[in-house]
CSV table of C-alpha atoms in Angstrom, one decimal:
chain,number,residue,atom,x,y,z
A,18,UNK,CA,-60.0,121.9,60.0
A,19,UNK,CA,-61.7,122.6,56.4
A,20,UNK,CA,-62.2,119.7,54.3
A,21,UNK,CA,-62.0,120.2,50.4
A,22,UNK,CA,-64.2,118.6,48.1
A,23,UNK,CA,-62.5,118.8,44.3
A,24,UNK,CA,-64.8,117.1,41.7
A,25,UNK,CA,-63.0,115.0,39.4
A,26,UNK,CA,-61.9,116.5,36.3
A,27,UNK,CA,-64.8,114.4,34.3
A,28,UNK,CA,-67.4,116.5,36.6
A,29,UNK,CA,-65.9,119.7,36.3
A,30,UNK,CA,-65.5,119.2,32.6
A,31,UNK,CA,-69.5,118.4,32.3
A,32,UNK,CA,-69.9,121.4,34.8
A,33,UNK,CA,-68.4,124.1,31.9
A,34,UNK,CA,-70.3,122.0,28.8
A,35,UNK,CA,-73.4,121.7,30.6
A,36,UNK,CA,-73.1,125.5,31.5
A,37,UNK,CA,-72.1,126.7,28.1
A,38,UNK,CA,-68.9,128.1,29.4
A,39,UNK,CA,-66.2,128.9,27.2
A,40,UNK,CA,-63.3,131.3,29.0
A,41,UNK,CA,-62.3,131.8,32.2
A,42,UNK,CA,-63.6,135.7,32.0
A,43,UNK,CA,-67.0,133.6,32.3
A,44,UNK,CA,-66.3,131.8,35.7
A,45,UNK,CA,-64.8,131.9,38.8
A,46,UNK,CA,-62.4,129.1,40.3
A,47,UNK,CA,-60.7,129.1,43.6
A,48,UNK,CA,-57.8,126.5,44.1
A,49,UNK,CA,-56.3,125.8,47.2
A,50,UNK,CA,-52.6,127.6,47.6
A,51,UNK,CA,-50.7,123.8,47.3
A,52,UNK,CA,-52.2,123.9,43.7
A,53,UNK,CA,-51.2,127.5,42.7
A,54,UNK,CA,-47.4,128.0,40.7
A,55,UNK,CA,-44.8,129.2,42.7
A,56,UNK,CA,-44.3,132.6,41.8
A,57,UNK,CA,-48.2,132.7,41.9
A,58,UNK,CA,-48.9,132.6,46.0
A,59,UNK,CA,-48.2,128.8,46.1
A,60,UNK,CA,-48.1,127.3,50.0
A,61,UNK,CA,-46.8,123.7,50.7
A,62,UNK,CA,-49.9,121.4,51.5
A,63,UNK,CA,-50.5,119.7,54.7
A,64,UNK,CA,-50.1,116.2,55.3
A,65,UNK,CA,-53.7,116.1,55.2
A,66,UNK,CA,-54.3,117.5,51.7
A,67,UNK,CA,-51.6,115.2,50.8
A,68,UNK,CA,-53.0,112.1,51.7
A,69,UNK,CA,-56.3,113.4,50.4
A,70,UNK,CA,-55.2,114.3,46.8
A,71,UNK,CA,-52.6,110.7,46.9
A,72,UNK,CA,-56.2,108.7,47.5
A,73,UNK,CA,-56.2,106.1,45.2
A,74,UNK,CA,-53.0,105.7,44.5
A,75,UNK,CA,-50.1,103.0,46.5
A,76,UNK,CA,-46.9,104.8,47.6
A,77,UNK,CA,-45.5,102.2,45.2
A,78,UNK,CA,-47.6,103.5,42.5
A,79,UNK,CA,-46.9,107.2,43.4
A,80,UNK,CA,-42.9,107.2,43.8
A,81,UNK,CA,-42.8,105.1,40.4
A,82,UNK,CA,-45.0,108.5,39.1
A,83,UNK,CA,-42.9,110.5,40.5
A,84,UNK,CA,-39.5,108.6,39.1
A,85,UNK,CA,-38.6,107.7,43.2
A,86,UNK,CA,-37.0,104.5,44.3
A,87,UNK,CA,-39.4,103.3,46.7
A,88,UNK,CA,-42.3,104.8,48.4
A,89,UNK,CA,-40.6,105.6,51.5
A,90,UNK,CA,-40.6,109.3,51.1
A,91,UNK,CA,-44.3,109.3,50.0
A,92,UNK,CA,-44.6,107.6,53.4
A,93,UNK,CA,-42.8,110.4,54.9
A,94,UNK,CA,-44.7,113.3,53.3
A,95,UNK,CA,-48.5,111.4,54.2
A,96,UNK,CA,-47.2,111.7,58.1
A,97,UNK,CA,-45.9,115.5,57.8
A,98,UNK,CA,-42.1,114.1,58.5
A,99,UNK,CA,-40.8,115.4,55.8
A,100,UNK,CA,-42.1,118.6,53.3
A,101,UNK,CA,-43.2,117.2,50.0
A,102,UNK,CA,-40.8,118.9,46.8
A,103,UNK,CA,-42.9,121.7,44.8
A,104,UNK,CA,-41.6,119.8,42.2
A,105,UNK,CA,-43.1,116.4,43.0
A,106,UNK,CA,-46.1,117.8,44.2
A,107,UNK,CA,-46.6,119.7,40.5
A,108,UNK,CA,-45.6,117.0,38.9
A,109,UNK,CA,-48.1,115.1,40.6
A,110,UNK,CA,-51.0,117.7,39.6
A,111,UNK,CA,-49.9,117.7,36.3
A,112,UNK,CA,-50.3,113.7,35.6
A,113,UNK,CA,-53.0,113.4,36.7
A,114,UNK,CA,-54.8,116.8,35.4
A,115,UNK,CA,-55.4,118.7,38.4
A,116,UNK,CA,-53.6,121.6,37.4
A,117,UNK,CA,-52.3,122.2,33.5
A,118,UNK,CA,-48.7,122.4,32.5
A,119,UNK,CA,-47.2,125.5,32.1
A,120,UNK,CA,-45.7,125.1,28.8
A,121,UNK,CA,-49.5,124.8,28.0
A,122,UNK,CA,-50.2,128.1,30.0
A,123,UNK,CA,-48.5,130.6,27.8
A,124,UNK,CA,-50.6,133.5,29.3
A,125,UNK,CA,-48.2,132.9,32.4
A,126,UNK,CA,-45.1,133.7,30.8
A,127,UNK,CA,-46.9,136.9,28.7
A,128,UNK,CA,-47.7,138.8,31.5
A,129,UNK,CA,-44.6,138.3,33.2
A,130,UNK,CA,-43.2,140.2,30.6
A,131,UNK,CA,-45.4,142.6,30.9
């Protein structure tokens, strides 16, 4: 089993000021598959990476995020019983600046059209 470490976005922010980086073209990033859009390779995460990237927050806390009733079905997706939504799990990404909305990302949509 491989264990990934993801600095918080404050660290990785001071990483690219402290290192005078700029553009992507200047640095190299790999993200795990769960964190990558669909059409872009994206692979559900494991229960695992799940309750590692939910650390912090209550299931309470998360399905009221995530516009849920209850945290049941967090429950359900920490244990592997049921596959968390893309959606939810973007949406979750997005909140809390792991990954950046795509309406930001318009790059994505230009060389689609390509």
């Amino acid at each position: 089993m491989k264990i990934i470490k993801i600095p918080s976005i404050k660290d990785q922010k001071s990483f690219l000021k402290e290192n005078k980086l700029k553009s992507s073209d200047e640095y190299e990033v790999e993200i795990p598959d769960s964190w990558k859009v669909f059409e872009r390779g994206y692979s559900s995460p494991s229960p695992e990476e799940i309750r590692m990237t939910f650390k912090g927050f209550s299931s309470s806390q998360l399905a009221k995020m995530l516009g849920l009733s209850d945290g049941r079905v967090i429950r359900r997706w920490k244990s592997g019983e049921s596959e968390i939504p893309y959606s939810a799990w973007r949406l979750f990404l997005i909140i809390t600046e792991r990954v950046i909305d795509l309406n930001d990302d318009r790059s994505h949509f230009e060389n689609k059209a390509k």
